Coordinates of C-alpha atoms and ligand atoms in Angstrom, one line a residue:
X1 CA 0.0 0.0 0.0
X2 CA 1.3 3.6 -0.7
X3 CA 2.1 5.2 1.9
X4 CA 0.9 9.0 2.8
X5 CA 3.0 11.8 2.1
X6 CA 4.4 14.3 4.9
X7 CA 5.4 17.9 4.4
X8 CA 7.2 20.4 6.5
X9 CA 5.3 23.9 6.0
X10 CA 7.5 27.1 7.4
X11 CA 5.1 30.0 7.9
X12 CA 2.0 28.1 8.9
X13 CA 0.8 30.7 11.0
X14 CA 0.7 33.2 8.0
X15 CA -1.9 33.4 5.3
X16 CA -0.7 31.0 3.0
X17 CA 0.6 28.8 5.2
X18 CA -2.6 28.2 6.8
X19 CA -4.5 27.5 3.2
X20 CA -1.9 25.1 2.0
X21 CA -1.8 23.4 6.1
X22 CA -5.6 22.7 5.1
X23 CA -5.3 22.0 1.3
X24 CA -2.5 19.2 2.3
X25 CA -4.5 17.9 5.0
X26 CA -7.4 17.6 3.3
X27 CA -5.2 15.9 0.7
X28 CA -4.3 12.8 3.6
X29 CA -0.7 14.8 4.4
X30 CA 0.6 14.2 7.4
X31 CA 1.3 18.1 8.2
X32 CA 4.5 19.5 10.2
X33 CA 4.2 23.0 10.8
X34 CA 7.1 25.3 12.1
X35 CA 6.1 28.1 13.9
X36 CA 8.8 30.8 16.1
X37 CA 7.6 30.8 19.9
X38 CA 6.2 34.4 20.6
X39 CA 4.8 35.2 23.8
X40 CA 1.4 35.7 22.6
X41 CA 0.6 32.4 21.3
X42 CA -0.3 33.7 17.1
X43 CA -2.5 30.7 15.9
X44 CA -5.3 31.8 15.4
X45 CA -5.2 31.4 11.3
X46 CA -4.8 27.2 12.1
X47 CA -7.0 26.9 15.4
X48 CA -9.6 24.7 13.3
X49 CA -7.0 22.9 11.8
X50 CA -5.4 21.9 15.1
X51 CA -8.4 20.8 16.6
X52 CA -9.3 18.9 14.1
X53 CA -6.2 16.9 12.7
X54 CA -3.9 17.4 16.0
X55 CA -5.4 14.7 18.0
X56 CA -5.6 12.2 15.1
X57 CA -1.6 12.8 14.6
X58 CA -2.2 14.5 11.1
X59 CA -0.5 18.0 12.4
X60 CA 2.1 18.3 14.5
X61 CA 3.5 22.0 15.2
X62 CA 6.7 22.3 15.9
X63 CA 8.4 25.5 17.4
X64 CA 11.3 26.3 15.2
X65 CA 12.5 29.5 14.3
X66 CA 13.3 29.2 10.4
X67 CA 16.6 31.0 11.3
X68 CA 17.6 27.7 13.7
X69 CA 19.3 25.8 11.2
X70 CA 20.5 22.8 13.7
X71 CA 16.7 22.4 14.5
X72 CA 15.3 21.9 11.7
X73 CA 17.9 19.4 10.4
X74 CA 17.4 17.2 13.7
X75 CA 13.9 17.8 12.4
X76 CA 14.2 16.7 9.2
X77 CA 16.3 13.8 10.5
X78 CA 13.9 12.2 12.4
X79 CA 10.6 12.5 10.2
X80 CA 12.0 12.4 6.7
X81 CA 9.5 14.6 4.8
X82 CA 8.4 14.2 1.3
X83 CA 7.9 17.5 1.0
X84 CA 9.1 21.0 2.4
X85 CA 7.2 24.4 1.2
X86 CA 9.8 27.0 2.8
X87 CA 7.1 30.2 3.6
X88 CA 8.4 31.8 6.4
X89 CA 9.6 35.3 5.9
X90 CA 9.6 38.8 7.1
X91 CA 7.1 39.3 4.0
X92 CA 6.1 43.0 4.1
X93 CA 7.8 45.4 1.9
X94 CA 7.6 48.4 3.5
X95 CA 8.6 47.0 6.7
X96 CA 11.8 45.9 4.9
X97 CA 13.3 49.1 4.5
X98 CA 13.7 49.2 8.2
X99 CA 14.8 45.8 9.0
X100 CA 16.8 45.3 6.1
X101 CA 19.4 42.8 7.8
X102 CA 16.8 40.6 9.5
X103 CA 14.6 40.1 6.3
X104 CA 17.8 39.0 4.4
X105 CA 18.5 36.2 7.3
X106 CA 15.0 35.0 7.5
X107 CA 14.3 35.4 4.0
X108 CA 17.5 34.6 2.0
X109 CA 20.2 33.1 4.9
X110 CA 17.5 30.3 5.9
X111 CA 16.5 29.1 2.3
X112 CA 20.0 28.3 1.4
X113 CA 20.5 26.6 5.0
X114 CA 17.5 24.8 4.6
X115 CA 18.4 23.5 1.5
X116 CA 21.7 22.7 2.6
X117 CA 20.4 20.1 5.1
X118 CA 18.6 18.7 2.9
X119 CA 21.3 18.2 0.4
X120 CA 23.5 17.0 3.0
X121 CA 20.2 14.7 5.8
X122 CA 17.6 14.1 3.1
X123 CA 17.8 14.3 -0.9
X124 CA 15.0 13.2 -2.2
X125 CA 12.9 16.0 -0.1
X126 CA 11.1 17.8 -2.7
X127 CA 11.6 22.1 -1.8
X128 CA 9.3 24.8 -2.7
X129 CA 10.6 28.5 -2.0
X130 CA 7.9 31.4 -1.8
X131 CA 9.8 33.8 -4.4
X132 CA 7.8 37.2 -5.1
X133 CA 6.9 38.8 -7.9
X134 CA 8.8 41.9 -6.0
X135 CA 11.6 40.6 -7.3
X136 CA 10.8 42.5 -10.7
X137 CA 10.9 45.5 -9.0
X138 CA 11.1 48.7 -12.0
X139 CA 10.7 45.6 -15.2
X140 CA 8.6 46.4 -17.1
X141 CA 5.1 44.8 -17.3
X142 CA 3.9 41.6 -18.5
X143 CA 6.7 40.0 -16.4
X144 CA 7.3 36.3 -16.3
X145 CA 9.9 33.7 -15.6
X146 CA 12.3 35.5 -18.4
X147 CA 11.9 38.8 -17.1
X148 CA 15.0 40.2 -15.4
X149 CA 15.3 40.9 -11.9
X150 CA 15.3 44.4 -10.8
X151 CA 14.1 44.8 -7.0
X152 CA 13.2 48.0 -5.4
X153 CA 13.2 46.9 -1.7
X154 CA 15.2 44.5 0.9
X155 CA 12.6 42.5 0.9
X156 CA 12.5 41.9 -3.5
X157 CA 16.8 42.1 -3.0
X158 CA 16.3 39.0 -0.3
X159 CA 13.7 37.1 -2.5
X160 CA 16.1 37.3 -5.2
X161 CA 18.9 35.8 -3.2
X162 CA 16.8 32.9 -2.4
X163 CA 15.1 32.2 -5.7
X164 CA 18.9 31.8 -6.7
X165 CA 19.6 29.7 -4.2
X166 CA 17.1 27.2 -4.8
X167 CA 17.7 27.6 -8.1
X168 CA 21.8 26.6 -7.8
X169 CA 20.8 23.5 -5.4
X170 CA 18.9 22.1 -8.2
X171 CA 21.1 22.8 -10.8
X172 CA 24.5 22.1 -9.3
X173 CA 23.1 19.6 -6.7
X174 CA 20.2 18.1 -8.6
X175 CA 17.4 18.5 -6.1
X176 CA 14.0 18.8 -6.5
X177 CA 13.7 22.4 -5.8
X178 CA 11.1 25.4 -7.2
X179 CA 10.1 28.8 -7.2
X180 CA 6.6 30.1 -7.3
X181 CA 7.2 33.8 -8.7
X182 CA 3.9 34.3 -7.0
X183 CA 1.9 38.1 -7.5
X184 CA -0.1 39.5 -4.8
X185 CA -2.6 37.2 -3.2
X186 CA -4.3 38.0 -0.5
X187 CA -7.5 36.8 1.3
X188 CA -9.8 37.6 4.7
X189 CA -6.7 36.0 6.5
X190 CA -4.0 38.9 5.1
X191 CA -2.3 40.6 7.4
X192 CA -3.9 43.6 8.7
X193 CA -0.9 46.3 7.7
X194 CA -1.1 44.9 4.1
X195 CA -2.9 47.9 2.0
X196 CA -5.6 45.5 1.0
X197 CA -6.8 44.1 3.9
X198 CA -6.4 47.7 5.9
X199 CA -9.1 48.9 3.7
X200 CA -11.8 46.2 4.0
X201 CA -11.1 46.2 8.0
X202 CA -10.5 50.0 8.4
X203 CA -13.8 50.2 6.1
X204 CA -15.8 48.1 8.8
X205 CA -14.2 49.7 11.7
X206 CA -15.5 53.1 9.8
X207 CA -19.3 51.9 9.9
X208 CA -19.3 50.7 13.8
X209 CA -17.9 54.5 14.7
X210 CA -14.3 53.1 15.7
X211 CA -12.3 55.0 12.9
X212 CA -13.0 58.1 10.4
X213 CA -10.5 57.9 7.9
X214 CA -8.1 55.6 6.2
X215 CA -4.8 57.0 5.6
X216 CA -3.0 55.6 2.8
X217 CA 0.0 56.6 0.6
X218 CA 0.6 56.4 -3.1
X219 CA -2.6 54.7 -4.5
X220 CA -1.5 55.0 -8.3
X221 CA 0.8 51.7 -8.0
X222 CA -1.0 48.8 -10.0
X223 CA -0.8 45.4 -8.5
X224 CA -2.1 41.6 -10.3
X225 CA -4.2 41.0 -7.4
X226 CA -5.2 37.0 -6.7
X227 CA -6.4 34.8 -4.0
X228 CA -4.3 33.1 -1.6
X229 CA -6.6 30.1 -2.0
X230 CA -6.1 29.7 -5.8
X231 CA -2.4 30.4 -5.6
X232 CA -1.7 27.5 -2.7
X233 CA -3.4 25.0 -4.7
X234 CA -0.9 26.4 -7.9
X235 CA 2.1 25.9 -5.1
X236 CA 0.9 22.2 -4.4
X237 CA 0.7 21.2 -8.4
X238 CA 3.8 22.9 -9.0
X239 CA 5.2 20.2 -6.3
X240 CA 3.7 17.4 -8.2
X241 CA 5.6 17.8 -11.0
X242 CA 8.0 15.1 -12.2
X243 CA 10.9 17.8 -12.7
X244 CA 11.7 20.6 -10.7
X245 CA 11.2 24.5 -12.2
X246 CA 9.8 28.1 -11.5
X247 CA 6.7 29.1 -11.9
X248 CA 4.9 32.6 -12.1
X249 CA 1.4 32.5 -10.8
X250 CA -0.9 35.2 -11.7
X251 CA -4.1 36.7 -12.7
X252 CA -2.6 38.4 -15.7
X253 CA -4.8 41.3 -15.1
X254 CA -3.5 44.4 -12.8
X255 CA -5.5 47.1 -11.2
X256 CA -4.2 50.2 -9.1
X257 CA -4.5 50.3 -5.4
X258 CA -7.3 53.2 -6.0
X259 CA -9.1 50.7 -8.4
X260 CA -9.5 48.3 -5.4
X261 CA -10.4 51.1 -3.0
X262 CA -13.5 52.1 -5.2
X263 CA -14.5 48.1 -5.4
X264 CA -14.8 47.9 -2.2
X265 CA -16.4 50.9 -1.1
X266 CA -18.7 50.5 -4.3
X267 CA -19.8 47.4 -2.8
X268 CA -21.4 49.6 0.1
X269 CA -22.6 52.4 -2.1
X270 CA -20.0 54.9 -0.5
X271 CA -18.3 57.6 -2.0
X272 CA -14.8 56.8 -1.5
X273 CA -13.2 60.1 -1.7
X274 CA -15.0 61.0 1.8
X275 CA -13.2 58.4 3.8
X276 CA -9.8 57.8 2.5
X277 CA -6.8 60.1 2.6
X278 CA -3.9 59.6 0.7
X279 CA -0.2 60.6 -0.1
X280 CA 0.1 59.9 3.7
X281 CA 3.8 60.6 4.0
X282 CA 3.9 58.0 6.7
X283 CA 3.6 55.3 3.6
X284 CA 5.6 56.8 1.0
X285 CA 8.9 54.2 0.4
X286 CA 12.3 55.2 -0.6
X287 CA 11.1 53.4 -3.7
X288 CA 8.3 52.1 -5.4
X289 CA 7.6 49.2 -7.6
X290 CA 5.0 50.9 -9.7
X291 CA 3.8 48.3 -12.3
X292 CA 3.1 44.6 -11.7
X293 CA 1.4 42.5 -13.7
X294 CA 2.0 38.4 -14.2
X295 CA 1.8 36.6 -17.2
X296 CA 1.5 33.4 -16.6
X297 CA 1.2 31.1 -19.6
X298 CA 3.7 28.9 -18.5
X299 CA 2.0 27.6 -15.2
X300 CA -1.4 27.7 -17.1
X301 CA -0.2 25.4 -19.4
X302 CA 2.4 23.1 -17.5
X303 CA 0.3 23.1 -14.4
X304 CA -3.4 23.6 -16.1
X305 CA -3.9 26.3 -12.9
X306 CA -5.6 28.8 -13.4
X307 CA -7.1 31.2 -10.8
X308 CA -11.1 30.6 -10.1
X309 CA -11.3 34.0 -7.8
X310 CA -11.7 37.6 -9.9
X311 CA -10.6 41.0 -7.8
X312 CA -14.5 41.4 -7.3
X313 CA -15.1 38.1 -6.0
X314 CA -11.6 38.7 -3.8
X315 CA -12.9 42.5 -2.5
X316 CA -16.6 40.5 -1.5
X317 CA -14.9 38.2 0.2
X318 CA -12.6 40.0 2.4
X319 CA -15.3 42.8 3.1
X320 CA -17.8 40.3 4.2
X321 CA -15.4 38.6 6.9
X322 CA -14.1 41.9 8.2
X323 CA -18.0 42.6 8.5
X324 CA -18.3 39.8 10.5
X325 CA -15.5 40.0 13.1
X326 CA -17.3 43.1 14.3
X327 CA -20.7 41.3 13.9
X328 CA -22.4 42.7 10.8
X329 CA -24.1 40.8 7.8
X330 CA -23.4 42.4 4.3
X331 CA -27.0 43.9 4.0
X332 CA -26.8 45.2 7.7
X333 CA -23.8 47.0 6.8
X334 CA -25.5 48.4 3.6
X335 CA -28.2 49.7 5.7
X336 CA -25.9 51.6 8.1
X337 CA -23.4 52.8 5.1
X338 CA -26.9 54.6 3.9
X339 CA -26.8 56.7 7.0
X340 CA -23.2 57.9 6.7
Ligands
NAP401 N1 1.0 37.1 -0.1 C1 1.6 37.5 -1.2 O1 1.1 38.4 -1.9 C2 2.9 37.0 -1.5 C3 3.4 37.1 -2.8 C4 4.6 36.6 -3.2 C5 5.4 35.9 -2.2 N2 4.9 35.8 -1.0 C6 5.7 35.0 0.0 O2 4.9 33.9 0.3 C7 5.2 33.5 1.7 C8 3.8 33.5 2.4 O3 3.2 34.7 2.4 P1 2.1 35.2 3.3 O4 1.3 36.2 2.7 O5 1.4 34.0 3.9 O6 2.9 35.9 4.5 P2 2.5 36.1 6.1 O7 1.1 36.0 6.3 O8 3.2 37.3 6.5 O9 3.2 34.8 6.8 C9 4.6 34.8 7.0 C10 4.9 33.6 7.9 O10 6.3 33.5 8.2 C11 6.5 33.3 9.5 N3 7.8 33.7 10.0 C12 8.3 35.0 9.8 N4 9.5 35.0 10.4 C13 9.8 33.8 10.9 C14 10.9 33.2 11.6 N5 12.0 33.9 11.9 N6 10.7 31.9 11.9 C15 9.6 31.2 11.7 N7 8.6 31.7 11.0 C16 8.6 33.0 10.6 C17 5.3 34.1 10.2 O11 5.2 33.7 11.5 P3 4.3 34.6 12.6 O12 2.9 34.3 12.3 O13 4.9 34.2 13.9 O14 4.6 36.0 12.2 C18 4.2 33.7 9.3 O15 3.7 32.4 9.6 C19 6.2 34.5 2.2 O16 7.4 34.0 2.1 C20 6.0 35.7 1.3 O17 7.1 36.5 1.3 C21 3.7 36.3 -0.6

């Protein structure tokens, strides 16, 4: 009989982490997540998913920081994992430019460590590294996996240094090991200082009274906006392939951050221009990766992915759960957007 497949996932607390945690388990994985100790305990995203599959031995969390090198090789060690989807990282751009050295270890140092254990404990672990579609940086649009490099921020100069990485242990050491060149996906679970998410929350906030304004910064930049859940399904087929490669997944179509602003306050019939500020100098970066927008043929037709979510479908669906953490139904908060 064949036996199930295990995966290591770094960054299972995060939003992606926690869709693929469920996608694998749902696929009969046995699922080892890595989570950093912090003193608030920050599960929240994977709650239901440890109820449910930590008792039956499905899930097992581990507490690794993805920096502790000798860890997770004693780790890999003992439980021999089919598969390992590396997606911890200090993962906000802005933030980058402030922490520059700290993104580089998490993001860059602990990819090529990782990978290094596995080349030296475990070779026949299949890898998948999180690469970014930052790493384009100022190239021009349609980018995809030919498009050279050209990152604006610590955080697009780290993802670069690891999509190299992975790259060089599977051409010099012949390991299983790909990048998804993934766009922006986001999702209710996005973190709440990502643009996206602060205006869906901030926008509920707005109609129970707790906030007046949302301040954001340069709204012109155009983003190819996806859904997390589509894109972990596109990092799962990607490591089902019989030969490692990189992948771009995308919508293919980009909209600016103002575009999203007015599809989500046009789902409330409000007039946007009364409750957003912008040019905020507080969000302004030192530079700015203006145009993204994916093309990805080649996962479309290697893969057969392609996304199911639209950015209207994305914008209804993070609205409605921010609704609902401060206890309002989509036509309640309708009603109570009329009175504004
Ligand atoms: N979402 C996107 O649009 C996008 C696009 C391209 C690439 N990516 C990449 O895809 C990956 C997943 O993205 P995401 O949106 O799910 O990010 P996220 O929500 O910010 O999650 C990041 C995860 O990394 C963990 N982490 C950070 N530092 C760590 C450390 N030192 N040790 C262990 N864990 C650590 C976080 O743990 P805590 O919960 O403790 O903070 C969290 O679980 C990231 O590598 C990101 O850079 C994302």
């Amino acid at each position: 009989m064949k036996k199930n497949k295990s995966a290591f996932i770094t960054g299972i607390t995060g939003q992606d982490g926690s869709y693929l945690a469920e996608l694998l388990l749902k696929k009969n994985y046995t699922v080892h997540g890595l989570i950093r100790r912090t003193s608030v305990l920050n599960i929240d995203r994977i709650q239901e998913i440890i109820d449910k599959y930590e008792k039956i031995r499905k899930l097992k969390i581990h507490y690794i920081d993805v920096t502790d090198t000798s860890s997770i090789t004693n780790l890999i060690l003992k439980y021999k994992p089919n598969e390992f989807y590396n997606l911890a990282a200090m993962s906000h751009v802005g933030i980058s430019f402030f922490t520059g050295e700290a993104t580089l270890n998490i993001n860059s140092l602990a990819c090529y460590r990782i990978l290094e254990s596995i080349m030296k404990n475990h070779k026949s672990c299949k890898f998948y590294q999180a690469s970014s579609s930052e790493m384009f940086g100022s190239s021009k649009p349609p980018q995809n996996e030919k498009t050279e490099f050209n990152p604006q921020s610590p955080y697009g100069v780290s993802k670069v240094a690891a999509f190299h990485t992975t790259k060089y242990f599977r051409q010099a050491h012949g390991i299983f090991a790909s990048n998804g060149i993934l766009f922006n996906h986001e999702s209710p679970r996005r973190g709440l200082n990502f643009v996206t998410r602060k205006i869906t929350h901030s926008l509920a906030r707005i109609l129970i009274g707790k906030e007046k304004k949302i301040e954001l910064g340069d709204i012109s930049t155009k983003r190819d906006w996806g859904h997390s859940k589509d894109y972990v399904r596109g990092i799962w087929m990607m490591m089902q392939q019989k030969k490692a490669d990189d992948f771009v997944l995308s919508t293919g179509i980009n909209y600016s951050i103002e575009d999203f602003v007015k599809k989500v306050f046009r789902i409330l019939n409000l007039d946007w221009k009364k409750f957003v500020t912008t040019n905020n100098k507080a969000y302004l970066r030192p530079s700015e990766v203006r145009n993204l927008k994916g093309d990805s043929s080649k996962a479309r037709k290697i893969l057969k992915w392609k996304p199911k979510y639209n950015l209207d479908d994305l914008c209804l669906d993070m609205l409605k759960s921010d609704l609902k953490l401060y206890g309002m139904t989509l036509d309640e908060a309708k009603k109570i957007a009329k009175k504004l």
